[in-house]
XYZ file of C-alpha atoms in Angstrom:
768
model
C 0.000 0.000 0.000
C 2.817 2.287 0.861
C 4.405 1.439 -2.422
C 1.216 2.419 -4.242
C 1.027 5.786 -2.517
C 4.657 6.426 -3.300
C 4.012 5.749 -6.967
C 0.970 8.000 -7.018
C 2.926 10.791 -5.395
C 5.725 10.405 -7.936
C 3.347 10.550 -10.821
C 1.599 13.615 -9.391
C 4.891 15.406 -8.911
C 5.948 14.524 -12.399
C 2.685 15.831 -13.855
C 2.949 18.979 -11.772
C 6.464 19.644 -12.912
C 5.545 18.992 -16.502
C 2.642 21.493 -16.315
C 4.755 24.273 -14.818
C 7.595 23.803 -17.208
C 5.295 23.650 -20.181
C 7.380 20.811 -21.590
C 6.120 18.260 -24.070
C 4.137 15.242 -22.876
C 4.984 11.677 -23.911
C 1.315 10.823 -24.025
C -0.912 11.248 -27.031
C -2.748 14.562 -26.543
C -6.095 13.140 -27.461
C -5.843 10.047 -25.188
C -7.797 10.324 -21.893
C -5.797 10.095 -18.702
C -7.147 7.538 -16.118
C -6.313 7.633 -12.417
C -4.260 4.745 -11.063
C -6.167 1.582 -10.262
C -7.617 1.421 -6.783
C -7.314 5.143 -6.123
C -10.938 6.205 -6.087
C -10.176 9.465 -4.322
C -8.205 10.802 -7.278
C -10.356 13.086 -9.496
C -10.877 12.249 -13.186
C -8.591 14.319 -15.370
C -9.948 15.470 -18.836
C -7.928 16.791 -21.822
C -8.237 20.620 -22.444
C -10.285 21.719 -25.496
C -7.850 22.902 -28.196
C -8.165 26.595 -29.271
C -9.504 27.281 -32.781
C -6.940 28.929 -35.047
C -7.403 32.720 -35.329
C -9.132 33.808 -38.549
C -6.751 35.815 -40.729
C -8.508 38.539 -42.777
C -7.294 38.750 -46.380
C -5.574 42.028 -47.257
C -7.889 44.651 -48.816
C -7.743 44.902 -52.605
C -5.528 47.711 -53.899
C -7.197 51.026 -54.679
C -8.034 50.864 -58.379
C -7.382 54.620 -58.591
C -4.017 54.489 -56.831
C -1.024 56.263 -58.311
C 0.677 54.056 -60.884
C 4.121 54.650 -62.340
C 4.138 51.286 -64.073
C 1.342 51.990 -66.564
C 2.086 52.141 -70.292
C 1.319 55.520 -71.883
C -1.910 54.355 -73.515
C -3.336 53.362 -70.094
C -2.479 56.540 -68.157
C -4.799 59.295 -67.038
C -4.225 62.188 -64.621
C -6.867 62.580 -61.927
C -6.944 64.511 -58.653
C -8.024 62.662 -55.479
C -8.228 64.469 -52.140
C -6.234 67.375 -53.544
C -3.414 65.159 -54.825
C -2.768 64.698 -58.557
C -2.011 61.126 -59.536
C -1.532 58.998 -62.626
C -4.198 56.289 -62.576
C -5.364 53.467 -64.788
C -7.560 54.755 -67.629
C -10.107 51.905 -67.495
C -10.397 52.135 -63.714
C -10.940 55.887 -63.906
C -13.680 55.471 -66.491
C -15.325 52.781 -64.367
C -15.271 55.230 -61.439
C -17.181 57.852 -63.433
C -14.356 59.940 -64.879
C -14.536 61.222 -68.445
C -11.210 61.279 -70.247
C -10.282 64.640 -71.770
C -7.485 64.427 -74.321
C -4.613 66.811 -73.514
C -2.204 65.241 -75.983
C -0.629 67.025 -78.926
C -2.307 64.485 -81.227
C -5.806 65.806 -80.464
C -8.115 67.046 -83.208
C -11.804 67.970 -83.116
C -14.295 65.176 -83.714
C -14.737 66.024 -87.392
C -11.033 65.324 -88.070
C -10.717 62.167 -85.972
C -9.760 58.968 -87.772
C -12.685 56.836 -88.924
C -12.939 53.216 -89.999
C -14.774 51.789 -92.985
C -16.976 48.667 -92.926
C -13.873 46.455 -93.190
C -12.148 48.174 -90.274
C -9.678 50.044 -92.456
C -8.707 53.608 -91.550
C -10.337 56.205 -93.795
C -7.828 58.927 -94.536
C -8.837 62.484 -93.734
C -6.489 64.579 -95.832
C -6.673 67.567 -93.526
C -5.979 65.805 -90.217
C -2.184 65.918 -90.465
C -2.240 69.507 -91.716
C -4.409 70.443 -88.717
C -1.970 68.777 -86.314
C 1.006 70.468 -87.952
C -0.654 73.860 -87.586
C -1.760 73.308 -83.981
C 1.736 72.186 -82.962
C 3.613 74.978 -84.752
C 5.341 72.476 -87.023
C 4.010 73.398 -90.459
C 2.091 76.086 -92.325
C -1.218 75.753 -94.146
C 0.495 74.158 -97.151
C 2.171 71.524 -95.000
C 5.628 73.120 -95.271
C 7.885 73.198 -92.213
C 7.775 76.483 -90.317
C 11.003 78.470 -90.037
C 12.545 78.375 -86.567
C 11.473 81.933 -85.772
C 7.855 81.564 -86.937
C 4.767 80.472 -85.010
C 1.162 79.814 -85.958
C -1.414 81.943 -84.156
C -4.633 80.516 -85.568
C -7.237 80.537 -82.786
C -9.273 83.219 -84.551
C -9.411 80.828 -87.522
C -10.631 77.845 -85.499
C -7.336 76.041 -84.821
C -6.312 76.386 -81.161
C -2.719 75.633 -80.199
C -1.889 72.212 -78.806
C -1.393 71.826 -75.067
C 2.305 71.370 -75.765
C 2.419 74.801 -77.376
C 0.569 76.347 -74.417
C 3.073 74.661 -72.104
C 5.984 76.209 -74.016
C 4.385 79.647 -73.825
C 4.014 79.397 -70.047
C 7.549 78.173 -69.449
C 9.278 80.494 -71.929
C 7.476 83.604 -70.684
C 8.581 82.805 -67.128
C 12.191 83.108 -68.304
C 11.837 86.400 -70.203
C 13.387 89.318 -68.332
C 11.923 91.831 -70.783
C 8.488 91.481 -69.197
C 9.873 93.120 -66.055
C 10.443 96.313 -68.045
C 6.797 96.613 -69.101
C 4.352 98.771 -67.132
C 1.042 96.944 -67.566
C -0.728 99.445 -65.309
C 0.258 102.249 -67.671
C -1.418 100.450 -70.572
C -4.484 99.761 -68.448
C -4.989 103.522 -67.956
C -6.139 104.025 -71.549
C -9.091 102.509 -73.369
C -7.647 103.057 -76.819
C -4.774 104.450 -78.828
C -6.158 105.649 -82.174
C -4.528 104.826 -85.476
C -4.246 108.211 -87.187
C -2.654 109.210 -90.455
C -2.274 112.327 -92.566
C -4.727 115.097 -91.814
C -6.340 113.233 -88.914
C -2.978 112.823 -87.226
C -2.048 116.474 -87.764
C -5.424 117.590 -86.434
C -5.058 115.414 -83.338
C -1.553 116.683 -82.619
C -2.746 120.256 -83.069
C -5.624 119.776 -80.630
C -3.333 118.175 -78.073
C -0.795 120.990 -78.434
C -3.524 123.596 -77.909
C -4.817 121.727 -74.898
C -1.355 121.510 -73.362
C -0.770 125.214 -73.964
C -4.105 126.004 -72.338
C -3.233 123.890 -69.325
C 0.213 125.460 -69.057
C -1.330 128.899 -69.307
C -3.814 128.008 -66.572
C -1.006 126.687 -64.384
C 1.002 129.872 -64.949
C -2.061 131.924 -64.102
C -2.703 129.930 -60.936
C 0.957 130.236 -59.949
C 0.917 133.968 -60.506
C -2.306 134.297 -58.591
C -1.104 132.005 -55.835
C 2.301 133.622 -55.549
C 0.688 137.054 -55.301
C -1.720 135.873 -52.620
C 1.046 134.111 -50.725
C 3.327 137.121 -50.814
C 0.482 139.352 -49.634
C -0.265 136.956 -46.801
C 3.401 136.908 -45.807
C 3.557 140.710 -45.784
C 0.348 140.960 -43.800
C 1.575 138.465 -41.217
C 4.897 140.231 -40.851
C 3.171 143.625 -40.550
C 0.808 142.309 -37.931
C 3.658 140.772 -35.953
C 5.602 144.029 -36.164
C 2.591 146.001 -34.908
C 2.053 143.574 -32.057
C 5.716 143.789 -31.105
C 5.599 147.609 -31.153
C 2.510 147.622 -28.946
C 4.202 145.190 -26.587
C 7.270 147.375 -26.364
C 5.086 150.450 -25.657
C 3.306 148.567 -22.911
C 6.637 147.441 -21.457
C 7.939 151.011 -21.431
C 4.798 152.161 -19.605
C 5.173 149.290 -17.167
C 8.766 150.142 -16.373
C 7.761 153.791 -15.833
C 5.010 152.853 -13.384
C 7.369 150.630 -11.513
C 10.021 153.330 -11.329
C 7.585 156.031 -10.180
C 5.500 153.899 -7.839
C 5.951 153.532 -4.068
C 8.597 151.017 -3.198
C 6.693 149.615 -0.226
C 3.883 148.304 -2.414
C 3.896 145.195 -4.669
C 5.040 145.804 -8.192
C 2.427 145.447 -10.973
C 2.708 142.457 -13.299
C 4.399 143.152 -16.614
C 2.321 142.867 -19.789
C 2.157 139.471 -21.473
C 4.181 138.937 -24.630
C 1.972 139.107 -27.720
C 1.009 136.006 -29.753
C 2.903 135.810 -33.023
C 0.905 135.455 -36.208
C 2.310 132.478 -38.188
C 4.031 133.624 -41.355
C 2.784 131.560 -44.340
C 5.387 129.706 -46.409
C 6.455 130.944 -49.786
C 4.387 129.809 -52.750
C 5.318 126.356 -54.034
C 4.775 126.410 -57.783
C 2.082 124.166 -59.308
C 3.802 121.723 -61.619
C 0.969 119.863 -63.343
C -2.775 119.606 -63.929
C -3.281 117.403 -60.891
C -1.736 120.076 -58.707
C -3.861 122.704 -60.421
C -7.080 120.829 -59.599
C -6.013 120.317 -55.999
C -4.791 123.868 -55.305
C -6.868 126.091 -57.555
C -10.155 124.408 -58.565
C -11.487 127.723 -59.826
C -8.795 128.130 -62.482
C -8.833 124.382 -63.194
C -12.534 124.577 -63.938
C -11.850 126.888 -66.875
C -9.702 124.287 -68.685
C -11.369 120.987 -67.787
C -11.625 119.749 -71.371
C -8.074 120.784 -72.163
C -6.764 119.044 -69.053
C -8.667 115.874 -69.937
C -7.308 115.819 -73.487
C -3.757 116.644 -72.381
C -3.861 113.951 -69.695
C -5.271 111.418 -72.156
C -2.569 112.239 -74.678
C 0.147 111.840 -72.050
C -1.279 108.536 -70.862
C -1.488 107.322 -74.457
C 2.120 108.273 -75.113
C 3.307 106.377 -72.052
C 1.075 103.415 -72.865
C 2.243 103.392 -76.484
C 5.837 103.051 -75.345
C 4.937 99.995 -73.274
C 2.809 98.540 -76.086
C 5.918 98.619 -78.254
C 7.878 96.910 -75.480
C 5.171 94.243 -75.083
C 5.043 93.472 -78.799
C 8.823 93.285 -78.988
C 9.106 91.090 -75.902
C 6.428 88.737 -77.274
C 8.215 88.696 -80.654
C 5.317 90.240 -82.562
C 7.448 93.106 -83.900
C 8.846 91.151 -86.834
C 11.704 92.735 -88.818
C 9.748 92.351 -92.064
C 7.037 94.651 -90.664
C 9.539 97.576 -90.713
C 7.993 99.340 -87.764
C 9.610 102.637 -86.786
C 9.775 103.192 -83.047
C 7.332 105.737 -81.693
C 5.009 105.566 -84.717
C 1.636 103.918 -84.988
C 2.453 102.771 -88.518
C 1.487 99.834 -90.700
C 4.311 97.766 -89.220
C 2.963 98.225 -85.705
C -0.538 97.299 -86.845
C 0.841 94.080 -88.290
C 2.351 93.334 -84.886
C -0.970 94.145 -83.208
C -2.778 91.854 -85.633
C -0.368 89.034 -84.819
C -0.943 89.687 -81.092
C -4.729 89.560 -81.644
C -4.493 86.235 -83.422
C -2.439 84.768 -80.588
C -5.065 85.809 -78.049
C -8.194 85.068 -80.154
C -9.381 88.652 -80.395
C -11.968 89.313 -83.100
C -11.200 92.980 -83.843
C -9.591 95.027 -86.557
C -5.878 95.725 -86.088
C -6.366 98.679 -83.775
C -5.467 99.270 -80.150
C -8.803 99.466 -78.420
C -11.416 97.319 -76.738
C -10.378 93.773 -75.951
C -7.036 94.276 -77.679
C -6.041 97.044 -75.276
C -7.260 95.018 -72.295
C -5.150 92.036 -73.336
C -2.065 94.173 -73.963
C -2.387 95.351 -70.357
C -2.656 91.770 -69.088
C 0.632 90.241 -67.847
C 1.789 87.105 -69.706
C 1.008 84.576 -66.998
C -2.603 85.739 -66.885
C -2.966 85.959 -70.678
C -1.432 82.492 -71.067
C -3.939 81.194 -68.542
C -6.764 82.582 -70.661
C -5.295 80.714 -73.643
C -5.152 77.514 -71.585
C -8.845 77.849 -70.667
C -9.779 78.420 -74.315
C -7.842 75.340 -75.421
C -9.347 73.325 -72.568
C -12.829 74.463 -73.588
C -12.627 72.964 -77.086
C -11.317 69.678 -75.695
C -14.026 69.473 -73.048
C -16.686 70.171 -75.674
C -15.253 67.438 -77.907
C -15.018 64.919 -75.049
C -18.562 65.469 -73.748
C -20.419 66.198 -77.016
C -22.208 69.252 -75.621
C -23.224 72.472 -77.367
C -25.140 74.840 -75.057
C -22.951 77.881 -74.356
C -25.322 80.443 -72.841
C -25.967 82.306 -76.103
C -29.693 81.589 -75.933
C -30.064 83.931 -72.962
C -31.023 87.361 -74.271
C -32.532 88.803 -71.069
C -31.844 88.653 -67.365
C -33.290 85.169 -66.920
C -32.266 82.106 -68.938
C -34.869 80.436 -71.157
C -36.463 77.280 -69.782
C -37.895 73.961 -70.895
C -40.463 71.672 -69.284
C -38.909 68.573 -67.789
C -40.526 65.172 -67.528
C -41.376 66.132 -63.925
C -43.569 68.954 -65.229
C -41.328 71.649 -63.742
C -39.523 74.424 -65.583
C -35.767 73.976 -65.922
C -33.300 76.563 -67.256
C -31.362 75.959 -70.444
C -27.972 75.575 -68.819
C -24.688 76.943 -70.075
C -23.142 73.489 -70.279
C -19.884 74.705 -71.796
C -19.209 77.049 -68.876
C -20.359 74.469 -66.308
C -18.203 71.691 -67.693
C -15.091 73.842 -68.112
C -15.477 75.119 -64.542
C -15.838 71.534 -63.332
C -12.647 70.589 -65.158
C -10.536 73.478 -63.858
C -11.752 73.090 -60.265
C -11.491 69.281 -60.053
C -8.073 69.231 -61.704
C -6.875 72.162 -59.556
C -6.137 74.160 -62.699
C -8.226 77.185 -61.760
C -5.448 79.770 -61.379
C -2.472 80.797 -63.523
C -0.043 79.636 -60.818
C -1.620 76.175 -60.631
C -1.533 75.744 -64.401
C 2.116 76.806 -64.443
C 2.867 74.216 -61.748
C 1.000 71.569 -63.783
C 3.081 72.291 -66.857
C 6.270 72.181 -64.777
C 5.323 68.742 -63.383
C 4.971 67.200 -66.827
C 7.485 66.921 -69.626
C 6.889 67.905 -73.236
C 7.067 64.189 -74.048
C 4.039 63.542 -71.816
C 1.951 65.809 -74.033
C 3.424 64.350 -77.195
C 2.622 60.760 -76.246
C -0.271 60.268 -73.827
C -1.487 63.190 -71.734
C -5.148 62.910 -70.779
C -7.027 64.028 -67.671
C -10.107 62.698 -65.915
C -13.089 64.782 -64.819
C -16.425 63.881 -63.258
C -18.711 66.229 -65.152
C -22.167 67.323 -64.013
C -25.119 65.273 -65.209
C -26.422 66.152 -68.652
C -29.963 67.492 -69.065
C -32.532 64.757 -69.490
C -33.132 65.702 -73.115
C -29.705 64.221 -73.930
C -31.356 60.881 -74.590
C -30.320 58.847 -77.619
C -30.565 60.418 -81.060
C -31.603 64.062 -80.865
C -34.243 65.569 -83.145
C -32.276 68.670 -84.168
C -33.146 71.535 -86.509
C -31.228 74.599 -87.707
C -33.198 77.854 -87.970
C -31.677 80.952 -89.559
C -33.163 84.403 -89.009
C -31.914 86.658 -91.815
C -32.472 89.784 -89.687
C -32.685 93.116 -91.536
C -32.621 92.678 -95.319
C -32.111 95.427 -97.938
C -32.826 94.780 -101.621
C -32.307 98.418 -102.701
C -29.153 99.366 -104.592
C -26.397 100.367 -102.159
C -25.542 103.562 -104.104
C -27.311 106.297 -106.079
C -26.938 107.206 -109.750
C -23.905 109.366 -108.948
C -22.182 106.408 -107.332
C -22.497 107.717 -103.789
C -23.006 105.034 -101.175
C -26.464 104.865 -99.618
C -26.498 103.939 -95.968
C -28.453 100.756 -95.242
C -28.333 100.233 -91.462
C -29.009 96.843 -89.922
C -29.898 96.747 -86.238
C -31.259 93.198 -86.353
C -28.369 91.008 -87.413
C -28.687 87.481 -88.838
C -28.574 84.594 -86.376
C -28.169 80.839 -86.699
C -30.009 78.855 -84.049
C -30.021 75.160 -83.218
C -33.284 73.752 -81.876
C -34.127 70.411 -80.293
C -37.599 68.897 -80.494
C -38.183 66.899 -77.315
C -41.323 65.869 -75.439
C -43.627 67.963 -77.653
C -41.609 71.169 -77.193
C -38.901 73.053 -79.010
C -35.749 73.859 -77.058
C -33.249 76.392 -78.383
C -29.694 75.247 -77.636
C -27.540 78.031 -79.148
C -27.955 81.362 -80.927
C -24.914 82.432 -82.954
C -24.126 85.331 -85.315
C -23.995 84.442 -88.986
C -24.172 86.112 -92.408
C -26.578 86.459 -95.273
C -25.942 87.322 -98.876
C -26.107 90.783 -100.373
C -24.641 92.925 -103.116
C -21.346 91.507 -104.415
C -19.047 92.040 -107.375
C -19.251 89.291 -109.987
C -17.314 88.468 -113.122
C -19.792 88.223 -115.985
C -19.370 85.936 -119.043
C -18.367 88.984 -121.123
C -15.300 89.503 -118.914
C -16.558 92.635 -117.115
C -17.119 92.912 -113.362
C -20.654 93.933 -112.349
C -22.651 94.157 -109.140
C -25.026 91.310 -108.476
C -27.397 90.569 -105.627
C -26.451 87.208 -104.162
C -29.067 86.714 -101.508
C -29.730 83.871 -99.085
C -32.643 81.619 -99.993
C -35.733 81.518 -97.774
C -37.673 78.372 -96.922
C -37.256 74.792 -95.808
C -34.099 72.868 -96.594
C -32.226 69.860 -95.236
C -28.599 68.960 -94.599
C -27.739 65.500 -95.884
C -24.006 65.979 -96.219
C -21.355 67.400 -93.915
C -17.799 67.763 -95.210
C -14.772 68.401 -93.018
C -11.789 70.004 -94.698
C -14.046 71.032 -97.618
C -12.851 72.298 -100.987
C -14.529 75.155 -102.800
C -14.419 74.960 -106.577
C -14.496 78.569 -107.812
C -17.215 79.164 -110.404
C -16.374 80.914 -113.654
C -17.853 84.123 -112.256
C -15.153 84.391 -109.563
C -12.921 87.456 -110.100
C -9.495 86.190 -111.158
C -7.645 88.391 -108.680
C -8.937 86.176 -105.856
C -7.641 83.001 -107.522
C -3.979 84.045 -107.620
C -1.545 85.391 -105.056
C 2.114 86.371 -104.782
C 4.563 84.409 -102.651
C 8.282 84.626 -102.032
C 9.916 81.505 -103.442
C 13.706 81.165 -103.503
C 14.074 84.872 -102.867
C 11.693 85.918 -105.655
C 8.061 87.011 -105.648
C 6.140 84.600 -107.855
C 2.512 84.192 -108.778
C 0.885 80.958 -107.584
C -2.658 79.578 -107.394
C -4.424 80.823 -104.268
C -5.335 77.442 -102.808
C -5.930 79.154 -99.461
C -9.192 80.448 -100.951
C -10.216 77.045 -102.323
C -9.125 74.754 -99.556
C -8.919 72.554 -97.774
C -7.872 74.915 -95.045
C -8.922 77.362 -92.368
C -8.699 80.275 -94.858
C -10.813 78.619 -97.531
C -14.215 79.841 -98.629
C -15.898 76.991 -96.735
C -13.603 77.148 -93.701
C -12.906 73.986 -91.724
C -16.296 72.313 -92.197
C -19.505 72.850 -94.148
C -23.073 71.589 -94.073
C -24.699 71.494 -97.522
C -28.252 72.852 -97.813
C -30.452 71.132 -100.385
C -34.134 71.259 -101.278
C -35.430 67.703 -100.803
C -37.468 66.091 -103.573
C -39.656 62.978 -103.289
C -37.756 61.304 -106.119
C -34.458 61.767 -104.280
C -33.096 64.289 -106.799
C -32.353 67.084 -104.322
C -31.905 70.614 -105.632
C -28.591 72.189 -104.590
C -28.650 75.997 -104.928
C -25.160 76.376 -103.505
C -26.104 77.534 -99.996
C -24.026 76.238 -97.104
C -23.654 76.856 -93.384
C -19.888 76.787 -93.027
C -16.915 78.063 -91.104
C -15.141 81.206 -92.212
C -11.839 82.944 -91.608
C -13.436 86.278 -92.492
C -14.691 86.767 -88.968
C -15.302 90.480 -89.378
C -17.903 89.770 -92.064
C -19.821 87.901 -89.348
C -19.525 90.722 -86.834
C -20.042 93.748 -89.087
C -23.409 95.197 -90.094
C -21.855 96.359 -93.381
C -20.492 93.020 -94.561
C -22.217 90.215 -96.465
C -21.533 86.756 -97.821
C -22.288 85.500 -101.329
C -25.422 83.821 -99.976
C -23.977 81.276 -97.547
C -24.337 81.435 -93.784
C -20.869 81.864 -92.299
C -19.921 80.895 -88.774
C -16.796 81.481 -86.766
C -14.657 78.471 -87.609
C -14.517 77.077 -84.075
C -18.309 77.304 -83.767
C -18.835 75.453 -87.035
C -16.487 72.739 -85.740
C -18.509 72.503 -82.514
C -21.823 72.479 -84.377
C -21.085 69.652 -86.769
C -19.205 67.613 -84.167
C -22.315 67.850 -81.987
C -24.620 66.893 -84.861
C -22.527 63.843 -85.781
C -22.497 62.670 -82.159
C -26.271 62.954 -81.793
C -27.645 62.068 -85.244
C -27.495 58.793 -87.191
C -24.967 59.029 -90.007
C -22.609 57.103 -92.203
C -18.998 57.947 -92.919
C -18.440 58.605 -96.608
C -14.719 59.278 -96.289
C -12.640 61.169 -98.822
C -14.707 62.490 -101.735
C -12.302 62.226 -104.638
C -12.619 64.439 -107.675
C -10.296 65.686 -110.353
C -11.242 69.334 -110.826
C -8.852 71.244 -113.055
C -8.883 74.704 -114.492
C -6.482 76.940 -116.332
C -6.701 80.722 -116.254
C -4.659 83.690 -117.370
C -4.059 86.603 -115.024
C -1.560 89.465 -115.198
C 0.462 87.943 -118.015
C 0.811 84.581 -116.317
C -0.910 81.231 -116.905
C -2.103 79.402 -113.799
C -3.008 75.713 -113.566
C -5.449 74.843 -110.802
C -5.956 71.242 -109.564
C -8.224 69.994 -106.782
C -8.174 66.233 -106.140
C -10.818 66.026 -103.368
C -14.037 67.592 -102.132
C -13.113 66.749 -98.534
C -14.072 64.124 -95.958
C -17.830 63.444 -96.018
C -20.422 62.337 -93.494
C -24.001 61.566 -94.602
C -26.934 62.159 -92.248
C -29.744 59.616 -92.430
C -32.327 60.946 -91.905
C -31.209 64.430 -92.987
C -31.344 67.360 -90.559
C -34.043 69.949 -91.315
C -33.140 73.591 -91.908
C -35.513 76.555 -91.919
C -34.452 79.986 -93.242
C -36.751 82.829 -92.163
C -37.401 85.831 -94.384
C -36.320 88.358 -91.771
C -37.346 92.029 -91.785
C -37.352 93.587 -95.257
C -36.136 97.188 -95.162
C -36.183 99.891 -97.847
C -38.496 100.465 -100.829
C -37.799 97.340 -102.822
C -39.454 94.158 -101.567
C -37.883 91.654 -103.955
C -34.225 91.238 -104.925
C -32.782 92.356 -108.264
C -32.176 89.703 -110.883
C -29.112 89.716 -113.109
C -26.155 92.075 -113.370
C -26.076 95.757 -112.388
C -23.490 98.230 -113.675
C -21.108 99.774 -111.166
C -21.209 103.611 -111.362
C -18.089 105.092 -112.875
C -17.107 101.920 -114.765
C -17.216 101.506 -118.545
C -19.336 98.680 -119.961
C -20.695 97.403 -123.279
C -24.105 98.711 -124.277
C -25.948 95.494 -123.432
C -25.920 93.562 -120.176
C -24.596 90.008 -120.326
C -26.790 86.964 -119.929
C -26.774 84.828 -116.833
C -23.885 82.425 -116.377
C -24.853 78.850 -115.466
C -25.043 78.562 -111.679
C -22.901 75.876 -110.096
C -23.163 74.323 -106.654
C -20.282 76.506 -105.384
C -21.634 79.733 -106.886
C -22.882 81.139 -103.568
C -19.640 80.785 -101.626
C -16.369 82.666 -101.708
C -14.774 85.337 -99.624
C -12.628 83.168 -97.436
C -9.811 85.681 -97.308
C -8.340 86.931 -94.052
C -9.839 90.113 -92.642
C -7.953 93.068 -94.044
C -5.606 94.467 -91.416
C -5.922 97.914 -92.961
C -9.686 98.063 -92.566
C -10.429 100.605 -89.875
C -14.177 100.057 -89.800
């Protein structure tokens, strides 16, 4: 028994030691442990329940919009998350609701993008590469390489610079020390600096000289008057002080006498107080200028107010003119070939101003006033930022396929439409909304932030892949599938009367109601106006008759219902036989010599052509499918002043600013069913003789065509007929002062391009 207890005790000690030490057990863990036989007092020992293994959570998936340096160029997109720009995966960004906006130097508007045929082959658009060469400052309109010191400034003609070009402008202007020498505030002081020549210049200088003499005379008069008054005041003060001193001395003498004669045992009387001295005024400080005259002698200044205003204006203009010259030189707009003479507002300076206007997309004649003067007074970083926003705008419009730009609002409140909820909703300015969304989300809403953006990215980034992601606001509900669009043209004020009398004197024909092109959408039994843009109508034009003489002819714009079946990007205009030959030829320096060449700029394809960058062809539909083409188009135009001037007309077509025509037809093609026709080959040739030289004209293509199916309706309204005549003249009309044969010529056969023309650049010498 003792032996048994000894064994039990040994086992217990062994188990206890094993448990404290935590050492391994020789027994199988799962086997139950039984107490020794015969020991009923020993409790039953059970195996502990094993712990379940801890559950390990899988790592979270990586952020699909995380910054990625490993992405190939075609998969990259720049987005901003929580205030931090990052390069993310393009597909992931799109899945997260971002719209990709192309910032690359390979961007073109929708109408010049590459298209595929039914077999998946690329359809060549002849103008695409020319467009890219122009936008990137690589080539000119003929596809020739630009000289190193030349740049294309073509925004006014519908071709904005590439983002790479805008980047170079920002970075190069930051390095130019010459901008520090320009006083932009001095230029901001004047609204205009007139371009004056001959008698007008002499008259202006004479008036300014008289004004300055009058001001000088007034200043001299005020100085004389002031000096006299000051001297008198000085004399009066001195006289008064002398009198007071004499009185004081008399009183002191009397005081001393009383003291001397008075009893010595009594207190002495107090002496008289010293007199107050009258302040002596300072000598007259001469008035130096008109500002001093107004401040110190308003009475005299009031007699020469007009002279002071003119003299001050002239001085401010002279100072501003000096800094305008500095600005143009610093920006390299004062080209040596312009032959500008310093200090003169000459033709050379106007050429520099015109170049400046084209860089900054200013639709004005080559004068220093209005928006031109405001932009001259804008420092480069701010003006470059404006260019960035303009370039961004066209890319946002192309990426989102929107059109509404706020032009429909003619009063204080925007027009509205009835939504499917029955409530009235304003016609939003989607272009402004979407551009603001882009600049704010991308943190590109200040010049400094855009400069920092361009510094972060290399030129190669823009050349190869640069795109950005934006979450744009929701589109209006009427953006739903194919859109039922219509173009309506209001011809405005129309004059059929002859523009001159029998003596050849011009008769004024004012137009207060200008022609407008409007785009309407029919949706939910209502008509919604999307845009309202300025356009042109036809009028009196010169025309080459079959007999070789140039006459006047009324080339009006047709009224009534039409359709657009065909849209052509990079269109070619085939000049009809009636086109004056002087517009078909031009002079160009070739190998150091001026030579006559065919003016393909007028014919196209190109931004200067008669049809601009894109044209929609108006036809009268017929049930048998044989549409009637009367040569009327709605097309882009480089002659932007003809669109803005009440005294200018087309040959019958409806011109649009080139960038608006690009927006319009890109929008139509994105929201209307159509087929891609591709390059419209032709082999038009013509030979003509002009100024003792034979010219050979060849045009291989009409342009790149798209065909709308169904066609888009067009409605041209009659407008408001002014004057005595209520119907247009037919045929040719003699120009007063010109010599003609006795009989008028017959009508020349009208071709489909007979109503176009006039694609030339606005004349820089026109001071209208």
